[in-house]
PDB file of C-alpha atoms in Angstrom:
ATOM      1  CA  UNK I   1     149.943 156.787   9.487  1.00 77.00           C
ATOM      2  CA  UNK I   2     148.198 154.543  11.891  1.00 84.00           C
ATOM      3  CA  UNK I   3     145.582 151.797  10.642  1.00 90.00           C
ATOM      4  CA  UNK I   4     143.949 149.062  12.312  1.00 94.00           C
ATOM      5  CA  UNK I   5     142.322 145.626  10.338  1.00 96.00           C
ATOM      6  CA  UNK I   6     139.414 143.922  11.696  1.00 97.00           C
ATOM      7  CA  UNK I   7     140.031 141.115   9.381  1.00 96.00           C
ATOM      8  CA  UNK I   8     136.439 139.648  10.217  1.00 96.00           C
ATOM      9  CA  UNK I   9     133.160 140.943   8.824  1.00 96.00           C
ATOM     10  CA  UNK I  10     131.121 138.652  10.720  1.00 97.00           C
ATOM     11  CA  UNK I  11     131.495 136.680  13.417  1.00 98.00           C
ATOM     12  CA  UNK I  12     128.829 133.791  14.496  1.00 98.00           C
ATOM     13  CA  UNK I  13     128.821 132.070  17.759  1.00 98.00           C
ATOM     14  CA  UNK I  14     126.375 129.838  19.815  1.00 98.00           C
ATOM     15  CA  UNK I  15     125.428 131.202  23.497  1.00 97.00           C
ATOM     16  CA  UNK I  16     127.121 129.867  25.814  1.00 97.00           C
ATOM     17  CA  UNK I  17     130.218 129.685  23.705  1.00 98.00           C
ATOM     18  CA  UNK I  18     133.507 131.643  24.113  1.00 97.00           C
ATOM     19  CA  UNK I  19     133.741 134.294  21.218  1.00 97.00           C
ATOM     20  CA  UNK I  20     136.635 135.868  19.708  1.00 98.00           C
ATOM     21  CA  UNK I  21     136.601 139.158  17.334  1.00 98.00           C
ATOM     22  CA  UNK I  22     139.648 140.145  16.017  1.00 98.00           C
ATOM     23  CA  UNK I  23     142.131 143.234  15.373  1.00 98.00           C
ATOM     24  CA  UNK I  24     145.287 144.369  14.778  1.00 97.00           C
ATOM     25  CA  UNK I  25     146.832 147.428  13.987  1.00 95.00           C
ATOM     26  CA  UNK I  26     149.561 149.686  13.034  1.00 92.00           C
ATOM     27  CA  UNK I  27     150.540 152.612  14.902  1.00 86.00           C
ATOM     28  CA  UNK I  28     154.073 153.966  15.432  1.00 81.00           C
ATOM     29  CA  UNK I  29     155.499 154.259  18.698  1.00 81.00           C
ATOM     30  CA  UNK I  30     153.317 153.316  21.601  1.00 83.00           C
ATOM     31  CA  UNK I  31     149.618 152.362  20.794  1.00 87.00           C
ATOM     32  CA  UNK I  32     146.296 153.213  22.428  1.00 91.00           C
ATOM     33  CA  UNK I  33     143.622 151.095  21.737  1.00 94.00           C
ATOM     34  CA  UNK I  34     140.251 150.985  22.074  1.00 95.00           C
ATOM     35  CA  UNK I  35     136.771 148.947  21.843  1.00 97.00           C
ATOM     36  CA  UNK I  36     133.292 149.663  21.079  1.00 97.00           C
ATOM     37  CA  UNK I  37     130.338 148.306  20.749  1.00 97.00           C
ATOM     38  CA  UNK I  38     127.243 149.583  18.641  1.00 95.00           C
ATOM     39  CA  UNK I  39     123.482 148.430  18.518  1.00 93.00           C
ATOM     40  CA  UNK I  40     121.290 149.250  15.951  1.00 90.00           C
ATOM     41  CA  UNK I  41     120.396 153.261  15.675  1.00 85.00           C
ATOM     42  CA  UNK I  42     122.336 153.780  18.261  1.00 88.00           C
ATOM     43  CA  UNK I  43     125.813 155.587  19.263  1.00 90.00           C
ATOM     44  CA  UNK I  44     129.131 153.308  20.453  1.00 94.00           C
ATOM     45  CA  UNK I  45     129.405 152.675  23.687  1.00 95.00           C
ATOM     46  CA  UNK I  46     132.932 152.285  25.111  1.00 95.00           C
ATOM     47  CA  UNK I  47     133.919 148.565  26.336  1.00 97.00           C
ATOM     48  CA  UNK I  48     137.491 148.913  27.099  1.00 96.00           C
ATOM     49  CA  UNK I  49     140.951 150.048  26.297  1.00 95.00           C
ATOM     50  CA  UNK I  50     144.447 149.207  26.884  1.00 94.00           C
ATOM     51  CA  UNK I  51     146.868 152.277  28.101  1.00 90.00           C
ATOM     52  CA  UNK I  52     149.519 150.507  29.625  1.00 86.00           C
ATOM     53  CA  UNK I  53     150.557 147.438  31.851  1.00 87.00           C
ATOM     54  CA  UNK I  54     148.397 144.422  32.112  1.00 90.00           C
ATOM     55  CA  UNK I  55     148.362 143.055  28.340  1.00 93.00           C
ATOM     56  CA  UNK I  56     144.551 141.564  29.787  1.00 96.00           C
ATOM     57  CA  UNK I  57     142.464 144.313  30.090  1.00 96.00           C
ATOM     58  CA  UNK I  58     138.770 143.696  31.578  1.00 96.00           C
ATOM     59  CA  UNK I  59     136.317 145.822  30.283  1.00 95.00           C
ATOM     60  CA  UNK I  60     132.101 145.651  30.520  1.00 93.00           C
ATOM     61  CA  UNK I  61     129.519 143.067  30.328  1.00 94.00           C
ATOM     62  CA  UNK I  62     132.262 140.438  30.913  1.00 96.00           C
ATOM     63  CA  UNK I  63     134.312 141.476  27.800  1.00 97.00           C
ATOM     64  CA  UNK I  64     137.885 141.552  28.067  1.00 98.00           C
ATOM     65  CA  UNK I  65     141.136 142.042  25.849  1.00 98.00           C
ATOM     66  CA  UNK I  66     144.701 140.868  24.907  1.00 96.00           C
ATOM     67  CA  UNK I  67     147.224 142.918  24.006  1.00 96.00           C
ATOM     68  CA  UNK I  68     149.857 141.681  22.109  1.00 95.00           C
ATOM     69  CA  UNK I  69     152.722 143.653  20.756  1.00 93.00           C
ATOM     70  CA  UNK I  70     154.904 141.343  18.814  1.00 94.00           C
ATOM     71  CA  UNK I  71     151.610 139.957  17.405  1.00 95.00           C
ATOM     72  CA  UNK I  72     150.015 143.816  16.942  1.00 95.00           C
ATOM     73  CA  UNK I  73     146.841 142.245  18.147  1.00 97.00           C
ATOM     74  CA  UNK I  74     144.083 143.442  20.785  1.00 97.00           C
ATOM     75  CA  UNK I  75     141.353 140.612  20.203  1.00 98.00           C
ATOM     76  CA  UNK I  76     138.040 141.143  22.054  1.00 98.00           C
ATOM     77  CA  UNK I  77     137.019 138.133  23.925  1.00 98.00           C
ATOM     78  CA  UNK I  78     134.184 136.983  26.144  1.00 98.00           C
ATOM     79  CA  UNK I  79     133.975 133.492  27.829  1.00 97.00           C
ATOM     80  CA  UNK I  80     129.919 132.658  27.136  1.00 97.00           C
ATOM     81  CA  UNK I  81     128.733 134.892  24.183  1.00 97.00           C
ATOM     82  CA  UNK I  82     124.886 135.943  25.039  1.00 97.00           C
ATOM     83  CA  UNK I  83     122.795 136.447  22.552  1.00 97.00           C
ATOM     84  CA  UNK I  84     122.042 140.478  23.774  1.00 96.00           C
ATOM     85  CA  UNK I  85     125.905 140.615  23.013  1.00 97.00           C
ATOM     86  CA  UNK I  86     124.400 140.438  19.074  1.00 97.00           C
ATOM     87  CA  UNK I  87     125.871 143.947  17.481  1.00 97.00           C
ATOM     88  CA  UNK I  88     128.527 145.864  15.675  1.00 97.00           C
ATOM     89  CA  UNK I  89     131.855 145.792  17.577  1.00 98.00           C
ATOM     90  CA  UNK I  90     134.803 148.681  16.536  1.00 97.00           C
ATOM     91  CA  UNK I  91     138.779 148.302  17.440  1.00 97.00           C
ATOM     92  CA  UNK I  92     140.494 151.636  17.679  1.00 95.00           C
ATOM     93  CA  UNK I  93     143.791 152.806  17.841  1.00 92.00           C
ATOM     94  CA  UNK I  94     145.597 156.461  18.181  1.00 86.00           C
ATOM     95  CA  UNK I  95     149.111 156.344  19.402  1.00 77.00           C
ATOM     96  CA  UNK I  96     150.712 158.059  22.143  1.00 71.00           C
ATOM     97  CA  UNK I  97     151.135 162.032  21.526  1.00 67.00           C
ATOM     98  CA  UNK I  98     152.861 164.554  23.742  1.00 56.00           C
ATOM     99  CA  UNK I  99     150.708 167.809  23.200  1.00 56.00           C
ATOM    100  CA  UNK I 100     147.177 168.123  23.270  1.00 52.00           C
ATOM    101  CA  UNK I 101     145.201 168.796  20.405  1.00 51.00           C
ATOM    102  CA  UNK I 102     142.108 166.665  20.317  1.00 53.00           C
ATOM    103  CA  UNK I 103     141.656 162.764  20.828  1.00 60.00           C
ATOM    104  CA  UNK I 104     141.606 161.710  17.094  1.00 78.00           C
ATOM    105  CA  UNK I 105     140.797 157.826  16.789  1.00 87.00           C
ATOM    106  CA  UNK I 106     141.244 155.394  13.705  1.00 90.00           C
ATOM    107  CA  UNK I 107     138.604 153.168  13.306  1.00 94.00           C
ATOM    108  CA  UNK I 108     138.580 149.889  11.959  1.00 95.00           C
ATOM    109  CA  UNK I 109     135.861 148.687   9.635  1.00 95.00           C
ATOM    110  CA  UNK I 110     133.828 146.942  12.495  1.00 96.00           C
ATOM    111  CA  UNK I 111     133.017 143.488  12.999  1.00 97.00           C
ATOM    112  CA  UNK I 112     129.178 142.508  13.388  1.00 97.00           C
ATOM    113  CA  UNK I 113     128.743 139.778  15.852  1.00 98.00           C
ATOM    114  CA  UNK I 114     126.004 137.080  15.813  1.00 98.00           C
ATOM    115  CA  UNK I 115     125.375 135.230  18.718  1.00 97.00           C
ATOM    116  CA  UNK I 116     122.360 132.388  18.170  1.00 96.00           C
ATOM    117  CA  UNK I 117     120.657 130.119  20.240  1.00 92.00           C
TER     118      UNK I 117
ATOM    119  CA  UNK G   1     124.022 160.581  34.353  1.00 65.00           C
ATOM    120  CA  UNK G   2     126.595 162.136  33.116  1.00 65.00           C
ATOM    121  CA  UNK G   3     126.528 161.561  29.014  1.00 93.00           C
ATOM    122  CA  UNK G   4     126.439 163.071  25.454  1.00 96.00           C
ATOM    123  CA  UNK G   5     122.904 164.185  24.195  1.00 96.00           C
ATOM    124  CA  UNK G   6     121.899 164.656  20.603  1.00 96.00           C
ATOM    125  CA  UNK G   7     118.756 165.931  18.920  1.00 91.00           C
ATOM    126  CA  UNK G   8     117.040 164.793  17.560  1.00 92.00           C
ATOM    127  CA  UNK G   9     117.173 161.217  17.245  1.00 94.00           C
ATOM    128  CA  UNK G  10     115.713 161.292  13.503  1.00 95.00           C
ATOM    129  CA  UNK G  11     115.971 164.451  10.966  1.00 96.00           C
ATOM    130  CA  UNK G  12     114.423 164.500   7.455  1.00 96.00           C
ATOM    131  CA  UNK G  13     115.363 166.908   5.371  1.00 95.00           C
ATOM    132  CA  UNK G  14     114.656 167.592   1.655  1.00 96.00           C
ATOM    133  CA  UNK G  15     117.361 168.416  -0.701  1.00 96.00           C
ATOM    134  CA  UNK G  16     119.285 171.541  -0.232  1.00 96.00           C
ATOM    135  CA  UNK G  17     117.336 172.675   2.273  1.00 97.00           C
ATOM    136  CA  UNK G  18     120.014 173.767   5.468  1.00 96.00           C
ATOM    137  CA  UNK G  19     119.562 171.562   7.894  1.00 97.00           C
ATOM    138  CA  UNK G  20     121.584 171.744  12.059  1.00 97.00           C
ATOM    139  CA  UNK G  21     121.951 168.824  14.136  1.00 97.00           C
ATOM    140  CA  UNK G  22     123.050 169.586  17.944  1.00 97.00           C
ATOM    141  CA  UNK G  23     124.752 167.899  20.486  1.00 97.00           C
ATOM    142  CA  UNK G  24     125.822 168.563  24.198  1.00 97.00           C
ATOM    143  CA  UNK G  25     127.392 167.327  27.432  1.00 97.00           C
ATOM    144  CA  UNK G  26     127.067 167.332  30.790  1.00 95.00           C
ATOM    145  CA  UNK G  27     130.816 165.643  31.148  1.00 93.00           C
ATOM    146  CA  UNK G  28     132.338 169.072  30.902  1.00 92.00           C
ATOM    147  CA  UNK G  29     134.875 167.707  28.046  1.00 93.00           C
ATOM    148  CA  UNK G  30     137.424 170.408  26.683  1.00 91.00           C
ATOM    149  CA  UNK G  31     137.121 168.285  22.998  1.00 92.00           C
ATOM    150  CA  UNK G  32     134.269 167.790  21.187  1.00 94.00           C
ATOM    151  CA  UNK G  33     133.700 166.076  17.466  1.00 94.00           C
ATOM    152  CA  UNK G  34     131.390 165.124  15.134  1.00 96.00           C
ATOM    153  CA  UNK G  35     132.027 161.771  12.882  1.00 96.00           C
ATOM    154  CA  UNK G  36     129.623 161.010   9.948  1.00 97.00           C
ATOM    155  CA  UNK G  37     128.364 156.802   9.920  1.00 95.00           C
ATOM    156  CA  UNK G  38     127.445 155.257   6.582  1.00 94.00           C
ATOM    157  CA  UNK G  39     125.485 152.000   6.606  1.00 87.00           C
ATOM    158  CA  UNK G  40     127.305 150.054   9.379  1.00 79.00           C
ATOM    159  CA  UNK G  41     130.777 151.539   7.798  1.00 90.00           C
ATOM    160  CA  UNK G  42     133.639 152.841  10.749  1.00 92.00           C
ATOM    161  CA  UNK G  43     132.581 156.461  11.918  1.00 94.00           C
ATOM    162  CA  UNK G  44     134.585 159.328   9.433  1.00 94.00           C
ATOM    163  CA  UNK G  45     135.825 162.270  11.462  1.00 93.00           C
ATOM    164  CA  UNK G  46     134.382 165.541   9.869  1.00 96.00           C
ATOM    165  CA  UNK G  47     135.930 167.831  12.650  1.00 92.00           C
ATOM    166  CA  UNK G  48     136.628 168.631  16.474  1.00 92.00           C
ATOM    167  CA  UNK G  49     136.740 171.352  19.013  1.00 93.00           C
ATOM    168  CA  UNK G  50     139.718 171.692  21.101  1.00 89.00           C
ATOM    169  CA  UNK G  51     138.244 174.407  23.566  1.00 91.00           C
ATOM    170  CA  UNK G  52     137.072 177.067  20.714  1.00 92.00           C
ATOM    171  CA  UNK G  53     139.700 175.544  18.116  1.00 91.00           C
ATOM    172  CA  UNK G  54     138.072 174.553  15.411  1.00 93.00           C
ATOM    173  CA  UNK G  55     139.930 171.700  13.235  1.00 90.00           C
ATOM    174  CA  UNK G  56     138.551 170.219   9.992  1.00 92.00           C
ATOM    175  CA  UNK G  57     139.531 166.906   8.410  1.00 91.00           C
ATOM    176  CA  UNK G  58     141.015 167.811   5.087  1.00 89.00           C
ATOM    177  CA  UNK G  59     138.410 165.276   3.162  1.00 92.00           C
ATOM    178  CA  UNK G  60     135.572 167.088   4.876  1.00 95.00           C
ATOM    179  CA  UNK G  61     132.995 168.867   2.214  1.00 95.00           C
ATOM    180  CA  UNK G  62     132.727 172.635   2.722  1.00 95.00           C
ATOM    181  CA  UNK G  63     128.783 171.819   2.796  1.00 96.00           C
ATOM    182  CA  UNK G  64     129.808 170.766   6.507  1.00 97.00           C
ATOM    183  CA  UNK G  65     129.697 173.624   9.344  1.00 97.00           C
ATOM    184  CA  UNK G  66     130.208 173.499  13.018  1.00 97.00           C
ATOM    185  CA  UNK G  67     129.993 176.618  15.940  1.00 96.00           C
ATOM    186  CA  UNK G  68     130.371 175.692  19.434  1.00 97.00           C
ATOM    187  CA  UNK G  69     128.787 178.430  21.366  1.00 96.00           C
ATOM    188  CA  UNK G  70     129.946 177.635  24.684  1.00 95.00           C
ATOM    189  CA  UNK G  71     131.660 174.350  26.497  1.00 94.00           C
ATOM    190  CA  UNK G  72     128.345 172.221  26.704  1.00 96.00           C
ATOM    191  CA  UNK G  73     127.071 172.999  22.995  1.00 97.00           C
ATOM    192  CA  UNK G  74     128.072 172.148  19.176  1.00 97.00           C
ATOM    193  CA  UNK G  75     126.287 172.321  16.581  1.00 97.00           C
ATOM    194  CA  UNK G  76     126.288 170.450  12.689  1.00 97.00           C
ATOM    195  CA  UNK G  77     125.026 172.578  10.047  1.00 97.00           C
ATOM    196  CA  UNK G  78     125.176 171.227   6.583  1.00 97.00           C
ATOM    197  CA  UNK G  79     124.247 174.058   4.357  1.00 97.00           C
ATOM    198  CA  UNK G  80     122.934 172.464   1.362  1.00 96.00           C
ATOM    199  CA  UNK G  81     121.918 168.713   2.294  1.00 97.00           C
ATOM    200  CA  UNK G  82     122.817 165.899  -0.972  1.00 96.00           C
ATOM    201  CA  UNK G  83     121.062 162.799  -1.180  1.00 95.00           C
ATOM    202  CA  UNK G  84     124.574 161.499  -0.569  1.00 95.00           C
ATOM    203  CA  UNK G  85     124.646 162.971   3.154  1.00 97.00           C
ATOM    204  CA  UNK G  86     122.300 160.899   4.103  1.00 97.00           C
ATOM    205  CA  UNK G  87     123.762 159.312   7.248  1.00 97.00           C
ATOM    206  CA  UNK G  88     123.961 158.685  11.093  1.00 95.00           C
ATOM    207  CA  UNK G  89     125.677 161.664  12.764  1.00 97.00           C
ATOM    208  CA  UNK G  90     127.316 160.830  15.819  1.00 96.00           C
ATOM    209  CA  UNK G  91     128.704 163.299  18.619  1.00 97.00           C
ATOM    210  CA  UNK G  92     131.607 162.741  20.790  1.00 95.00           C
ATOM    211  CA  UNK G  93     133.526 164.703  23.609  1.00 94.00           C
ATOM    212  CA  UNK G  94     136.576 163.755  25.529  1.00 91.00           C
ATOM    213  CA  UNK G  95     139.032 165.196  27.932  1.00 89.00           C
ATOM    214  CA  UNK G  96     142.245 165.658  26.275  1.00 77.00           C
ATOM    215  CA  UNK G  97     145.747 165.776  28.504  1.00 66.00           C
ATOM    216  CA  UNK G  98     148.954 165.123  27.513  1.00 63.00           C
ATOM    217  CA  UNK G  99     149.414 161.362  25.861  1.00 64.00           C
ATOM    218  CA  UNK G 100     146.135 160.545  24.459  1.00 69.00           C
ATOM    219  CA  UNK G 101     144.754 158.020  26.865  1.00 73.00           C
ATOM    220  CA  UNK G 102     141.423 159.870  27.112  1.00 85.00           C
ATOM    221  CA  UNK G 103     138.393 157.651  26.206  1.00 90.00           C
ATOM    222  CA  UNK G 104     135.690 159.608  23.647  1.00 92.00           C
ATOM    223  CA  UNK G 105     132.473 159.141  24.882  1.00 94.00           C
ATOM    224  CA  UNK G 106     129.457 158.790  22.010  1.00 95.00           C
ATOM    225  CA  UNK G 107     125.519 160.144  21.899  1.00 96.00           C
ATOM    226  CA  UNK G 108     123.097 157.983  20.558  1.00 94.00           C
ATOM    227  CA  UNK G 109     123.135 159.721  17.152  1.00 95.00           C
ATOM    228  CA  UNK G 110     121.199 161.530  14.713  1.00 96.00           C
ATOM    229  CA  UNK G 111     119.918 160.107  11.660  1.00 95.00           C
ATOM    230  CA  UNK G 112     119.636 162.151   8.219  1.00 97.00           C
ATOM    231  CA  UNK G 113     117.361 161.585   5.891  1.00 96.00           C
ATOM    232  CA  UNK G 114     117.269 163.601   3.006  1.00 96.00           C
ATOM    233  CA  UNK G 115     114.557 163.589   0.499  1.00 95.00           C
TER     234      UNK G 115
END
């Protein structure tokens, strides 16, 4: 069964500052992994995802990701945190099937970012 | 815009009185699901459309209903609404090929509240 770990409930960081939120995961064969972001009351909103190739994936509003397969890891990183960057932030993962049959993800327990002044 | 619409935004309810949340898509997605959000917690999968296929998590209360008229439509009925079901009900679609690259793509969400 696949599982990810966001081993981070919180994660505080001055503007301006690079900020780091953290996952790994566990998936067997090839993984697919995923980011999102939620504000208050409102849905996720995709950032990025990592399919193949380029272990740095660039997603939106200047996010990007590392993956790392001996490590297990996709952390989501941005260079200068901004304070609007303030939310809930979800890793993902579903591994690679060969039939269809509906897109089912596996959440991890989200991470809430605070980004101060 | 392309997107994922759900209404409505808010829904109060009062105890075990039926109550159907909706949700549709201009994207033209072949999948759609519905996940259930508790305080901040990781979305729970309650069940998903593949085309007309209906599939239901195996931890998913028999309270919890979904039809899916057409492509663009599905609905959430929950028959007999606990205090417990209180939650933010969030609708997803995505395209789904061969691998399971495809990115799900989330409305804003409803949110329950049951009296």
């Amino acid at each position: 069964a696949q599982s990810v770990a966001q081993p981070e409930d919180q994660v505080n960081v001055a503007e301006g500052n690079p900020l780091t939120v953290k996952c790994t995961y566990s998936v067997s064969g090839n993984p697919y992994l995923f980011w999102y972001v939620q504000y208050p009351n409102r849905g996720l909103q995709f950032l990025l995802k990592y399919i193949t190739g380029d272990n740095l994936v660039k997603g939106s509003y200047g996010f990007e990701a590392e993956f790392n397969k001996s490590q297990t890891s996709f952390h989501l990183k941005k260079p200068s945190a901004l304070v609007s960057d303030s939310a809930l932030y979800f890793c993902a993962v579903r591994p690679y099937i060969l039939t269809g049959g509906g897109n089912k993800l596996t959440f991890g327990t989200g991470t809430q970012l605070k980004v101060e002044l | 815009d392309a997107m994922v619409i759900q209404n409505p935004r808010y829904q109060v309810t009062q105890f075990g009185k039926p109550v159907t949340l909706s949700c549709s898509q201009t994207l033209n997605h072949n999948v759609m699901y519905w996940y259930q959000q508790k305080s901040s917690q990781a979305p729970k999968l309650l069940f998903h459309y593949y085309d007309k296929d209906f599939n239901n998590e195996a931890d998913t209360p028999d309270n919890f209903q979904s039809r899916r008229p057409n492509t663009s439509f599905c609905f959430l009925d929950i028959r007999s609404p606990g205090l417990g079901d209180a939650a933010m009900y969030l609708c997803a679609t995505s395209r789904d090929v061969a691998g399971g690259q495809e990115t799900q793509y989330f409305g804003p969400g409803t949110r329950l509240l049951v009296l």
